[in-house]
PDB file of C-alpha atoms in Angstrom:
ATOM      1  CA  PRO A   1      56.197  95.621 120.388  1.00  0.00           C
ATOM      2  CA  ILE A   2      59.953  95.658 119.789  1.00  0.00           C
ATOM      3  CA  LEU A   3      60.291  92.233 118.074  1.00  0.00           C
ATOM      4  CA  LYS A   4      57.444  92.846 115.587  1.00  0.00           C
ATOM      5  CA  GLY A   5      58.707  96.354 114.877  1.00  0.00           C
ATOM      6  CA  LEU A   6      62.285  95.232 114.303  1.00  0.00           C
ATOM      7  CA  LEU A   7      61.199  92.358 112.001  1.00  0.00           C
ATOM      8  CA  PHE A   8      59.090  94.655 109.810  1.00  0.00           C
ATOM      9  CA  PHE A   9      61.961  97.127 109.686  1.00  0.00           C
ATOM     10  CA  LEU A  10      64.696  94.503 109.109  1.00  0.00           C
ATOM     11  CA  ILE A  11      63.136  92.483 106.290  1.00  0.00           C
ATOM     12  CA  PRO A  12      63.364  95.329 103.707  1.00  0.00           C
ATOM     13  CA  ILE A  13      66.919  96.042 104.881  1.00  0.00           C
ATOM     14  CA  ILE A  14      67.953  92.402 104.390  1.00  0.00           C
ATOM     15  CA  LEU A  15      66.300  92.376 100.971  1.00  0.00           C
ATOM     16  CA  THR A  16      68.064  95.659 100.127  1.00  0.00           C
ATOM     17  CA  SER A  17      71.410  94.176 101.146  1.00  0.00           C
ATOM     18  CA  LEU A  18      70.724  91.134  98.959  1.00  0.00           C
ATOM     19  CA  LEU A  19      69.930  93.430  96.007  1.00  0.00           C
ATOM     20  CA  GLN A  20      73.215  95.304  96.574  1.00  0.00           C
ATOM     21  CA  SER A  21      75.071  91.990  96.369  1.00  0.00           C
ATOM     22  CA  LEU A  22      73.119  91.122  93.220  1.00  0.00           C
ATOM     23  CA  TYR A  23      74.860  93.979  91.424  1.00  0.00           C
ATOM     24  CA  VAL A  24      78.112  92.051  91.484  1.00  0.00           C
ATOM     25  CA  ILE A  25      76.460  88.673  91.004  1.00  0.00           C
ATOM     26  CA  CYS A  26      74.537  89.848  87.920  1.00  0.00           C
ATOM     27  CA  ASP A  27      77.703  91.287  86.455  1.00  0.00           C
ATOM     28  CA  ALA A  28      79.487  87.959  87.046  1.00  0.00           C
ATOM     29  CA  VAL A  29      76.678  85.823  85.576  1.00  0.00           C
ATOM     30  CA  ILE A  30      76.270  87.947  82.421  1.00  0.00           C
ATOM     31  CA  ILE A  31      80.000  88.474  81.895  1.00  0.00           C
ATOM     32  CA  GLY A  32      80.726  84.747  82.444  1.00  0.00           C
ATOM     33  CA  ASN A  33      78.086  83.784  79.844  1.00  0.00           C
ATOM     34  CA  TYR A  34      78.783  86.445  77.200  1.00  0.00           C
ATOM     35  CA  ALA A  35      82.400  87.533  77.624  1.00  0.00           C
ATOM     36  CA  GLY A  36      84.117  84.352  78.826  1.00  0.00           C
ATOM     37  CA  LYS A  37      86.398  83.087  81.584  1.00  0.00           C
ATOM     38  CA  ASN A  38      89.081  85.780  81.401  1.00  0.00           C
ATOM     39  CA  ALA A  39      86.565  88.621  81.579  1.00  0.00           C
ATOM     40  CA  LEU A  40      84.832  86.983  84.580  1.00  0.00           C
ATOM     41  CA  GLY A  41      88.191  86.372  86.280  1.00  0.00           C
ATOM     42  CA  SER A  42      89.163  90.033  85.722  1.00  0.00           C
ATOM     43  CA  ILE A  43      86.279  91.365  87.842  1.00  0.00           C
ATOM     44  CA  GLU A  44      86.492  88.627  90.459  1.00  0.00           C
ATOM     45  CA  ALA A  45      90.240  89.210  90.969  1.00  0.00           C
ATOM     46  CA  VAL A  46      89.502  92.793  92.101  1.00  0.00           C
ATOM     47  CA  LEU A  47      86.149  92.157  93.822  1.00  0.00           C
ATOM     48  CA  PHE A  48      87.332  93.045  97.322  1.00  0.00           C
ATOM     49  CA  LEU A  49      89.476  95.923  96.084  1.00  0.00           C
ATOM     50  CA  THR A  50      86.395  97.578  94.595  1.00  0.00           C
ATOM     51  CA  ARG A  51      84.540  96.956  97.870  1.00  0.00           C
ATOM     52  CA  LEU A  52      87.202  98.622 100.082  1.00  0.00           C
ATOM     53  CA  PRO A  53      86.320 102.319  99.517  1.00  0.00           C
ATOM     54  CA  PHE A  54      82.615 101.361  99.531  1.00  0.00           C
ATOM     55  CA  THR A  55      82.761  99.517 102.884  1.00  0.00           C
ATOM     56  CA  PHE A  56      84.699 102.430 104.433  1.00  0.00           C
ATOM     57  CA  ALA A  57      82.022 104.824 103.166  1.00  0.00           C
ATOM     58  CA  ILE A  58      79.248 102.597 104.535  1.00  0.00           C
ATOM     59  CA  GLY A  59      80.760 103.163 107.956  1.00  0.00           C
ATOM     60  CA  VAL A  60      80.843 106.947 107.479  1.00  0.00           C
ATOM     61  CA  GLY A  61      77.263 106.803 106.120  1.00  0.00           C
ATOM     62  CA  GLY A  62      76.358 104.870 109.269  1.00  0.00           C
ATOM     63  CA  GLY A  63      77.576 107.815 111.317  1.00  0.00           C
ATOM     64  CA  ILE A  64      75.184 110.101 109.365  1.00  0.00           C
ATOM     65  CA  SER A  65      72.276 107.619 109.789  1.00  0.00           C
ATOM     66  CA  ILE A  66      72.900 107.345 113.570  1.00  0.00           C
ATOM     67  CA  LEU A  67      72.757 111.137 113.955  1.00  0.00           C
ATOM     68  CA  VAL A  68      69.642 111.401 111.811  1.00  0.00           C
ATOM     69  CA  SER A  69      68.011 108.619 113.878  1.00  0.00           C
ATOM     70  CA  LYS A  70      68.995 110.358 117.118  1.00  0.00           C
ATOM     71  CA  TYR A  71      67.480 113.695 116.076  1.00  0.00           C
ATOM     72  CA  PHE A  72      64.380 111.907 114.722  1.00  0.00           C
ATOM     73  CA  GLY A  73      63.896 110.215 118.110  1.00  0.00           C
ATOM     74  CA  ALA A  74      64.325 113.560 119.867  1.00  0.00           C
ATOM     75  CA  LYS A  75      61.908 115.166 117.384  1.00  0.00           C
ATOM     76  CA  ASN A  76      64.552 117.799 116.625  1.00  0.00           C
ATOM     77  CA  PHE A  77      63.662 118.183 112.910  1.00  0.00           C
ATOM     78  CA  GLU A  78      65.816 121.247 112.341  1.00  0.00           C
ATOM     79  CA  LYS A  79      68.961 119.335 113.262  1.00  0.00           C
ATOM     80  CA  LEU A  80      67.722 116.250 111.431  1.00  0.00           C
ATOM     81  CA  LYS A  81      67.364 118.223 108.156  1.00  0.00           C
ATOM     82  CA  ALA A  82      70.734 119.916 108.699  1.00  0.00           C
ATOM     83  CA  VAL A  83      72.684 116.717 109.351  1.00  0.00           C
ATOM     84  CA  SER A  84      71.070 115.094 106.297  1.00  0.00           C
ATOM     85  CA  TYR A  85      71.938 118.101 104.152  1.00  0.00           C
ATOM     86  CA  ILE A  86      75.561 118.155 105.385  1.00  0.00           C
ATOM     87  CA  GLY A  87      75.840 114.356 105.368  1.00  0.00           C
ATOM     88  CA  LEU A  88      74.923 114.128 101.664  1.00  0.00           C
ATOM     89  CA  ARG A  89      77.627 116.703 100.854  1.00  0.00           C
ATOM     90  CA  VAL A  90      80.242 114.965 103.014  1.00  0.00           C
ATOM     91  CA  SER A  91      79.416 111.710 101.174  1.00  0.00           C
ATOM     92  CA  PHE A  92      79.912 113.334  97.777  1.00  0.00           C
ATOM     93  CA  VAL A  93      83.194 115.003  98.735  1.00  0.00           C
ATOM     94  CA  MET A  94      84.463 111.754 100.305  1.00  0.00           C
ATOM     95  CA  GLY A  95      83.420 109.858  97.143  1.00  0.00           C
ATOM     96  CA  ALA A  96      85.333 112.369  94.979  1.00  0.00           C
ATOM     97  CA  ILE A  97      88.482 112.048  97.109  1.00  0.00           C
ATOM     98  CA  LEU A  98      88.351 108.256  97.152  1.00  0.00           C
ATOM     99  CA  ALA A  99      87.683 108.247  93.383  1.00  0.00           C
ATOM    100  CA  ILE A 100      90.829 110.278  92.690  1.00  0.00           C
ATOM    101  CA  VAL A 101      93.039 108.310  95.160  1.00  0.00           C
ATOM    102  CA  PHE A 102      91.962 104.858  94.051  1.00  0.00           C
ATOM    103  CA  SER A 103      91.891 105.714  90.286  1.00  0.00           C
ATOM    104  CA  LEU A 104      95.432 107.106  90.372  1.00  0.00           C
ATOM    105  CA  SER A 105      96.770 104.106  92.371  1.00  0.00           C
ATOM    106  CA  SER A 106      94.796 101.388  90.506  1.00  0.00           C
ATOM    107  CA  SER A 107      97.790 100.114  88.545  1.00  0.00           C
ATOM    108  CA  SER A 108      99.931  99.725  91.677  1.00  0.00           C
ATOM    109  CA  LEU A 109      97.041  98.056  93.571  1.00  0.00           C
ATOM    110  CA  LEU A 110      96.552  95.504  90.744  1.00  0.00           C
ATOM    111  CA  SER A 111     100.251  94.633  90.934  1.00  0.00           C
ATOM    112  CA  LEU A 112     100.062  94.237  94.737  1.00  0.00           C
ATOM    113  CA  LEU A 113      97.053  91.942  94.241  1.00  0.00           C
ATOM    114  CA  ASN A 114      99.121  89.728  91.873  1.00  0.00           C
ATOM    115  CA  VAL A 115      96.421  89.976  89.131  1.00  0.00           C
ATOM    116  CA  PRO A 116      97.593  87.697  86.281  1.00  0.00           C
ATOM    117  CA  ASP A 117      98.924  89.457  83.186  1.00  0.00           C
ATOM    118  CA  GLU A 118      96.346  87.950  80.837  1.00  0.00           C
ATOM    119  CA  ILE A 119      93.468  89.678  82.710  1.00  0.00           C
ATOM    120  CA  LYS A 120      95.231  92.748  84.141  1.00  0.00           C
ATOM    121  CA  GLN A 121      94.130  95.130  81.389  1.00  0.00           C
ATOM    122  CA  LEU A 122      90.462  94.080  81.728  1.00  0.00           C
ATOM    123  CA  SER A 123      90.679  94.411  85.544  1.00  0.00           C
ATOM    124  CA  SER A 124      92.217  97.907  85.095  1.00  0.00           C
ATOM    125  CA  ILE A 125      89.297  99.014  82.868  1.00  0.00           C
ATOM    126  CA  TYR A 126      86.731  97.718  85.317  1.00  0.00           C
ATOM    127  CA  VAL A 127      88.210  99.260  88.457  1.00  0.00           C
ATOM    128  CA  THR A 128      88.866 102.608  86.815  1.00  0.00           C
ATOM    129  CA  ILE A 129      85.221 103.023  85.806  1.00  0.00           C
ATOM    130  CA  TYR A 130      84.044 101.685  89.144  1.00  0.00           C
ATOM    131  CA  PHE A 131      86.227 104.072  91.127  1.00  0.00           C
ATOM    132  CA  LEU A 132      85.210 107.096  89.019  1.00  0.00           C
ATOM    133  CA  ALA A 133      81.545 106.355  89.871  1.00  0.00           C
ATOM    134  CA  LEU A 134      82.257 106.374  93.656  1.00  0.00           C
ATOM    135  CA  PRO A 135      80.712 109.848  94.289  1.00  0.00           C
ATOM    136  CA  ILE A 136      77.389 108.513  92.940  1.00  0.00           C
ATOM    137  CA  THR A 137      77.727 105.199  94.808  1.00  0.00           C
ATOM    138  CA  LEU A 138      78.373 106.908  98.129  1.00  0.00           C
ATOM    139  CA  LEU A 139      75.611 109.490  97.682  1.00  0.00           C
ATOM    140  CA  PHE A 140      73.189 106.665  96.834  1.00  0.00           C
ATOM    141  CA  ASN A 141      74.219 104.758  99.940  1.00  0.00           C
ATOM    142  CA  CYS A 142      73.929 107.850 102.157  1.00  0.00           C
ATOM    143  CA  SER A 143      70.515 108.757 100.802  1.00  0.00           C
ATOM    144  CA  MET A 144      69.225 105.232 101.530  1.00  0.00           C
ATOM    145  CA  GLY A 145      70.711 105.483 105.060  1.00  0.00           C
ATOM    146  CA  ILE A 146      68.859 108.749 105.725  1.00  0.00           C
ATOM    147  CA  LEU A 147      65.523 107.168 104.696  1.00  0.00           C
ATOM    148  CA  ARG A 148      66.182 104.124 106.898  1.00  0.00           C
ATOM    149  CA  ALA A 149      67.135 106.366 109.810  1.00  0.00           C
ATOM    150  CA  VAL A 150      63.616 107.814 109.992  1.00  0.00           C
ATOM    151  CA  GLY A 151      62.033 104.339 109.901  1.00  0.00           C
ATOM    152  CA  ASP A 152      61.533 104.037 106.090  1.00  0.00           C
ATOM    153  CA  SER A 153      63.249 100.807 105.054  1.00  0.00           C
ATOM    154  CA  LYS A 154      60.859 100.152 102.139  1.00  0.00           C
ATOM    155  CA  SER A 155      61.807 103.088  99.886  1.00  0.00           C
ATOM    156  CA  PRO A 156      65.542 102.126  99.753  1.00  0.00           C
ATOM    157  CA  PHE A 157      64.482  98.589  98.786  1.00  0.00           C
ATOM    158  CA  TYR A 158      62.215  99.743  95.973  1.00  0.00           C
ATOM    159  CA  ASN A 159      64.755 102.288  94.679  1.00  0.00           C
ATOM    160  CA  LEU A 160      67.524  99.684  94.644  1.00  0.00           C
ATOM    161  CA  LEU A 161      65.208  97.156  92.961  1.00  0.00           C
ATOM    162  CA  VAL A 162      64.660  99.684  90.121  1.00  0.00           C
ATOM    163  CA  ALA A 163      68.407 100.304  89.905  1.00  0.00           C
ATOM    164  CA  ASN A 164      69.109  96.539  89.803  1.00  0.00           C
ATOM    165  CA  ILE A 165      66.568  95.901  87.023  1.00  0.00           C
ATOM    166  CA  ILE A 166      68.162  98.663  84.919  1.00  0.00           C
ATOM    167  CA  ASN A 167      71.598  97.283  85.697  1.00  0.00           C
ATOM    168  CA  VAL A 168      70.639  93.789  84.470  1.00  0.00           C
ATOM    169  CA  VAL A 169      68.931  95.079  81.310  1.00  0.00           C
ATOM    170  CA  LEU A 170      71.929  97.307  80.444  1.00  0.00           C
ATOM    171  CA  ASP A 171      74.352  94.477  81.319  1.00  0.00           C
ATOM    172  CA  ILE A 172      72.689  92.241  78.728  1.00  0.00           C
ATOM    173  CA  LEU A 173      72.584  95.072  76.241  1.00  0.00           C
ATOM    174  CA  PHE A 174      76.145  96.329  76.676  1.00  0.00           C
ATOM    175  CA  VAL A 175      77.912  93.027  77.345  1.00  0.00           C
ATOM    176  CA  GLY A 176      75.724  90.600  75.360  1.00  0.00           C
ATOM    177  CA  TYR A 177      74.821  92.650  72.285  1.00  0.00           C
ATOM    178  CA  PHE A 178      77.411  95.444  72.040  1.00  0.00           C
ATOM    179  CA  ASP A 179      80.254  93.167  73.164  1.00  0.00           C
ATOM    180  CA  MET A 180      81.607  95.796  75.596  1.00  0.00           C
ATOM    181  CA  SER A 181      82.824  93.134  78.091  1.00  0.00           C
ATOM    182  CA  VAL A 182      83.746  94.432  81.584  1.00  0.00           C
ATOM    183  CA  ARG A 183      83.546  98.053  80.415  1.00  0.00           C
ATOM    184  CA  GLY A 184      79.862  97.562  79.626  1.00  0.00           C
ATOM    185  CA  ALA A 185      79.199  95.899  83.033  1.00  0.00           C
ATOM    186  CA  ALA A 186      80.834  98.774  84.978  1.00  0.00           C
ATOM    187  CA  ILE A 187      78.938 101.449  82.950  1.00  0.00           C
ATOM    188  CA  ALA A 188      75.621  99.560  83.434  1.00  0.00           C
ATOM    189  CA  THR A 189      76.191  99.492  87.218  1.00  0.00           C
ATOM    190  CA  ALA A 190      76.971 103.228  87.269  1.00  0.00           C
ATOM    191  CA  ILE A 191      73.826 104.132  85.255  1.00  0.00           C
ATOM    192  CA  GLY A 192      71.656 101.966  87.503  1.00  0.00           C
ATOM    193  CA  GLN A 193      73.024 103.743  90.581  1.00  0.00           C
ATOM    194  CA  VAL A 194      72.438 107.207  89.101  1.00  0.00           C
ATOM    195  CA  ILE A 195      68.765 106.372  88.633  1.00  0.00           C
ATOM    196  CA  GLY A 196      68.506 104.811  92.132  1.00  0.00           C
ATOM    197  CA  LEU A 197      70.136 107.943  93.611  1.00  0.00           C
ATOM    198  CA  PHE A 198      67.713 110.191  91.754  1.00  0.00           C
ATOM    199  CA  LEU A 199      64.738 108.255  93.211  1.00  0.00           C
ATOM    200  CA  SER A 200      66.180 108.360  96.749  1.00  0.00           C
ATOM    201  CA  LEU A 201      66.851 112.111  96.590  1.00  0.00           C
ATOM    202  CA  GLN A 202      63.324 112.717  95.312  1.00  0.00           C
ATOM    203  CA  LYS A 203      61.931 110.764  98.303  1.00  0.00           C
ATOM    204  CA  ILE A 204      64.115 112.808 100.717  1.00  0.00           C
ATOM    205  CA  ARG A 205      62.912 116.015  99.060  1.00  0.00           C
ATOM    206  CA  MET A 206      59.231 114.957  99.167  1.00  0.00           C
ATOM    207  CA  ASP A 207      59.557 113.991 102.917  1.00  0.00           C
ATOM    208  CA  LYS A 208      61.431 117.262 103.606  1.00  0.00           C
ATOM    209  CA  LEU A 209      64.244 115.399 105.304  1.00  0.00           C
ATOM    210  CA  SER A 210      67.097 117.632 104.143  1.00  0.00           C
ATOM    211  CA  GLY A 211      67.716 121.388 104.291  1.00  0.00           C
ATOM    212  CA  PHE A 212      69.954 123.979 105.890  1.00  0.00           C
ATOM    213  CA  ASP A 213      68.461 127.084 107.471  1.00  0.00           C
ATOM    214  CA  GLY A 214      71.779 128.651 108.556  1.00  0.00           C
ATOM    215  CA  LYS A 215      71.078 128.224 112.273  1.00  0.00           C
ATOM    216  CA  GLN A 216      73.290 125.143 112.698  1.00  0.00           C
ATOM    217  CA  ASP A 217      77.041 125.141 112.925  1.00  0.00           C
ATOM    218  CA  LYS A 218      78.337 123.233 109.853  1.00  0.00           C
ATOM    219  CA  LYS A 219      81.796 122.622 111.315  1.00  0.00           C
ATOM    220  CA  VAL A 220      80.359 121.094 114.475  1.00  0.00           C
ATOM    221  CA  MET A 221      78.073 118.842 112.494  1.00  0.00           C
ATOM    222  CA  ILE A 222      80.840 117.663 110.134  1.00  0.00           C
ATOM    223  CA  LYS A 223      83.053 116.917 113.182  1.00  0.00           C
ATOM    224  CA  GLU A 224      80.192 114.983 114.777  1.00  0.00           C
ATOM    225  CA  ILE A 225      79.644 112.946 111.567  1.00  0.00           C
ATOM    226  CA  LEU A 226      83.326 112.116 111.258  1.00  0.00           C
ATOM    227  CA  ASN A 227      83.788 111.327 114.948  1.00  0.00           C
ATOM    228  CA  ILE A 228      81.165 108.605 114.651  1.00  0.00           C
ATOM    229  CA  GLY A 229      81.619 107.686 110.970  1.00  0.00           C
ATOM    230  CA  VAL A 230      85.377 107.316 110.583  1.00  0.00           C
ATOM    231  CA  PRO A 231      85.830 104.654 113.343  1.00  0.00           C
ATOM    232  CA  LEU A 232      82.783 102.848 111.878  1.00  0.00           C
ATOM    233  CA  GLY A 233      84.364 103.105 108.425  1.00  0.00           C
ATOM    234  CA  PHE A 234      87.626 101.423 109.577  1.00  0.00           C
ATOM    235  CA  GLN A 235      85.604  98.783 111.380  1.00  0.00           C
ATOM    236  CA  SER A 236      83.560  98.102 108.252  1.00  0.00           C
ATOM    237  CA  SER A 237      86.728  97.806 106.171  1.00  0.00           C
ATOM    238  CA  LEU A 238      88.526  95.198 108.298  1.00  0.00           C
ATOM    239  CA  TYR A 239      86.710  92.175 106.766  1.00  0.00           C
ATOM    240  CA  THR A 240      87.339  93.563 103.247  1.00  0.00           C
ATOM    241  CA  ILE A 241      91.016  94.197 103.948  1.00  0.00           C
ATOM    242  CA  ALA A 242      91.379  90.596 105.211  1.00  0.00           C
ATOM    243  CA  ASN A 243      89.885  89.342 101.934  1.00  0.00           C
ATOM    244  CA  ILE A 244      92.072  91.613  99.835  1.00  0.00           C
ATOM    245  CA  ILE A 245      95.144  90.057 101.424  1.00  0.00           C
ATOM    246  CA  THR A 246      93.718  86.562 100.850  1.00  0.00           C
ATOM    247  CA  SER A 247      92.815  87.348  97.227  1.00  0.00           C
ATOM    248  CA  GLY A 248      96.439  88.472  96.648  1.00  0.00           C
ATOM    249  CA  PHE A 249      97.530  84.903  97.468  1.00  0.00           C
ATOM    250  CA  ILE A 250      94.688  83.311  95.490  1.00  0.00           C
ATOM    251  CA  ASN A 251      95.395  85.410  92.366  1.00  0.00           C
ATOM    252  CA  VAL A 252      98.851  83.819  92.051  1.00  0.00           C
ATOM    253  CA  PHE A 253      97.218  80.508  91.137  1.00  0.00           C
ATOM    254  CA  GLY A 254      95.604  81.891  87.941  1.00  0.00           C
ATOM    255  CA  VAL A 255      92.221  82.639  86.422  1.00  0.00           C
ATOM    256  CA  VAL A 256      90.488  79.333  87.274  1.00  0.00           C
ATOM    257  CA  SER A 257      91.359  79.577  90.997  1.00  0.00           C
ATOM    258  CA  ILE A 258      90.313  83.221  91.090  1.00  0.00           C
ATOM    259  CA  THR A 259      86.942  82.459  89.580  1.00  0.00           C
ATOM    260  CA  ALA A 260      86.336  79.409  91.749  1.00  0.00           C
ATOM    261  CA  TRP A 261      87.169  81.185  95.016  1.00  0.00           C
ATOM    262  CA  ALA A 262      85.024  84.187  94.056  1.00  0.00           C
ATOM    263  CA  ILE A 263      81.986  82.098  93.150  1.00  0.00           C
ATOM    264  CA  SER A 264      82.154  80.139  96.469  1.00  0.00           C
ATOM    265  CA  GLY A 265      82.496  83.494  98.246  1.00  0.00           C
ATOM    266  CA  LYS A 266      79.051  84.533  97.033  1.00  0.00           C
ATOM    267  CA  ILE A 267      77.596  82.054  99.568  1.00  0.00           C
ATOM    268  CA  ASP A 268      79.743  83.401 102.387  1.00  0.00           C
ATOM    269  CA  VAL A 269      78.450  86.914 101.620  1.00  0.00           C
ATOM    270  CA  LEU A 270      74.869  85.835 102.402  1.00  0.00           C
ATOM    271  CA  VAL A 271      75.722  85.291 106.098  1.00  0.00           C
ATOM    272  CA  TRP A 272      77.377  88.677 106.354  1.00  0.00           C
ATOM    273  CA  ILE A 273      74.418  90.390 104.604  1.00  0.00           C
ATOM    274  CA  VAL A 274      72.056  89.171 107.348  1.00  0.00           C
ATOM    275  CA  SER A 275      74.424  90.207 110.166  1.00  0.00           C
ATOM    276  CA  ASP A 276      75.061  93.655 108.625  1.00  0.00           C
ATOM    277  CA  ALA A 277      71.343  94.222 108.075  1.00  0.00           C
ATOM    278  CA  ILE A 278      70.499  93.424 111.685  1.00  0.00           C
ATOM    279  CA  GLY A 279      73.345  95.729 112.765  1.00  0.00           C
ATOM    280  CA  LEU A 280      71.880  98.604 110.700  1.00  0.00           C
ATOM    281  CA  GLY A 281      68.435  97.951 112.105  1.00  0.00           C
ATOM    282  CA  VAL A 282      69.627  97.851 115.718  1.00  0.00           C
ATOM    283  CA  ALA A 283      71.787 100.997 115.277  1.00  0.00           C
ATOM    284  CA  THR A 284      68.741 102.900 113.999  1.00  0.00           C
ATOM    285  CA  PHE A 285      66.575 101.530 116.857  1.00  0.00           C
ATOM    286  CA  VAL A 286      69.132 102.417 119.547  1.00  0.00           C
ATOM    287  CA  ALA A 287      69.852 105.913 118.104  1.00  0.00           C
ATOM    288  CA  GLN A 288      66.157 106.793 117.944  1.00  0.00           C
ATOM    289  CA  ASN A 289      65.660 105.714 121.569  1.00  0.00           C
ATOM    290  CA  VAL A 290      68.820 107.626 122.649  1.00  0.00           C
ATOM    291  CA  GLY A 291      67.192 110.697 121.134  1.00  0.00           C
ATOM    292  CA  ALA A 292      63.896 109.850 122.898  1.00  0.00           C
ATOM    293  CA  GLU A 293      65.847 109.252 126.163  1.00  0.00           C
ATOM    294  CA  ASN A 294      64.420 105.765 126.642  1.00  0.00           C
ATOM    295  CA  PRO A 295      67.268 103.562 128.033  1.00  0.00           C
ATOM    296  CA  LYS A 296      64.966 100.691 129.163  1.00  0.00           C
ATOM    297  CA  ARG A 297      63.730 100.194 125.611  1.00  0.00           C
ATOM    298  CA  ILE A 298      67.333 100.262 124.314  1.00  0.00           C
ATOM    299  CA  LYS A 299      68.379  97.436 126.681  1.00  0.00           C
ATOM    300  CA  LYS A 300      65.344  95.331 125.757  1.00  0.00           C
ATOM    301  CA  GLY A 301      65.845  95.974 122.040  1.00  0.00           C
ATOM    302  CA  VAL A 302      69.548  95.015 122.119  1.00  0.00           C
ATOM    303  CA  LYS A 303      68.711  91.793 123.943  1.00  0.00           C
ATOM    304  CA  ILE A 304      66.025  90.832 121.425  1.00  0.00           C
ATOM    305  CA  SER A 305      68.401  91.693 118.551  1.00  0.00           C
ATOM    306  CA  PHE A 306      71.142  89.411 119.867  1.00  0.00           C
ATOM    307  CA  ILE A 307      68.666  86.532 120.023  1.00  0.00           C
ATOM    308  CA  LEU A 308      67.260  87.377 116.604  1.00  0.00           C
ATOM    309  CA  SER A 309      70.689  87.635 114.965  1.00  0.00           C
ATOM    310  CA  THR A 310      71.885  84.305 116.435  1.00  0.00           C
ATOM    311  CA  GLY A 311      68.672  82.542 115.442  1.00  0.00           C
ATOM    312  CA  ILE A 312      68.700  83.769 111.827  1.00  0.00           C
ATOM    313  CA  VAL A 313      72.401  83.119 111.168  1.00  0.00           C
ATOM    314  CA  MET A 314      72.217  79.600 112.712  1.00  0.00           C
TER     315      MET A 314
END
């Protein structure tokens, strides 16, 4: 049954998306309590800037997941392993490129965002560490996407749960006890994601979902990933870009306004989390059935997903 199958698949994805948002929320709560208003304002002023390369990469990762789902549905396990293998490497290279570009331009970006002078240095420290960790962040996201693409939405949830617990513990340790302020929060997030990535890669290895036997054409597969992923990446970035522009106007009003707007935005994010999770679930469902050449099931699944999405969000 499509509805039952989708619900069982979607619930862990929604919980995983909530956990991903908890990274930022936990940082905000702990920094606000231990490091004060300016430190909290410094990370909230650049919240959507830090999300921009990540949301773009989510789209590219979606392209990898769609191809993995398609080959899984077609039971073409050689291509599935090859596209996973290449996709992980594409994610790492893209993360490295984005890390260099955004790290080098961080000072100019903070000026464009009108970040107040009293918090600009703290914001600069936070975004620099965050951007340098992008290769790990994107690899972690891609590895979770590969697992979801073959119908395993539980493992990404458990791996992210472990990463979140480590993040919270290290946040309290670094920010609360070692007084490392935003530097400590950024380092704690990076360490949590390294451990989450390790767990995801171990699961991929155990399930034998990645490997390259030399029979596939790497250039063709990279082109296929980018043809699907890059348009998805730009689409994923549009909401973030709109919020970056808005935050540039909000930042002019000072630290209190920055913090208030960011905190209220945490509620807005909950709606988008549900919508994005359903989108991921439906993309996996459709791609698997494209591979299995089952168009009737695709139409029925899309119809059920529209009803499900509208019902949950309302």
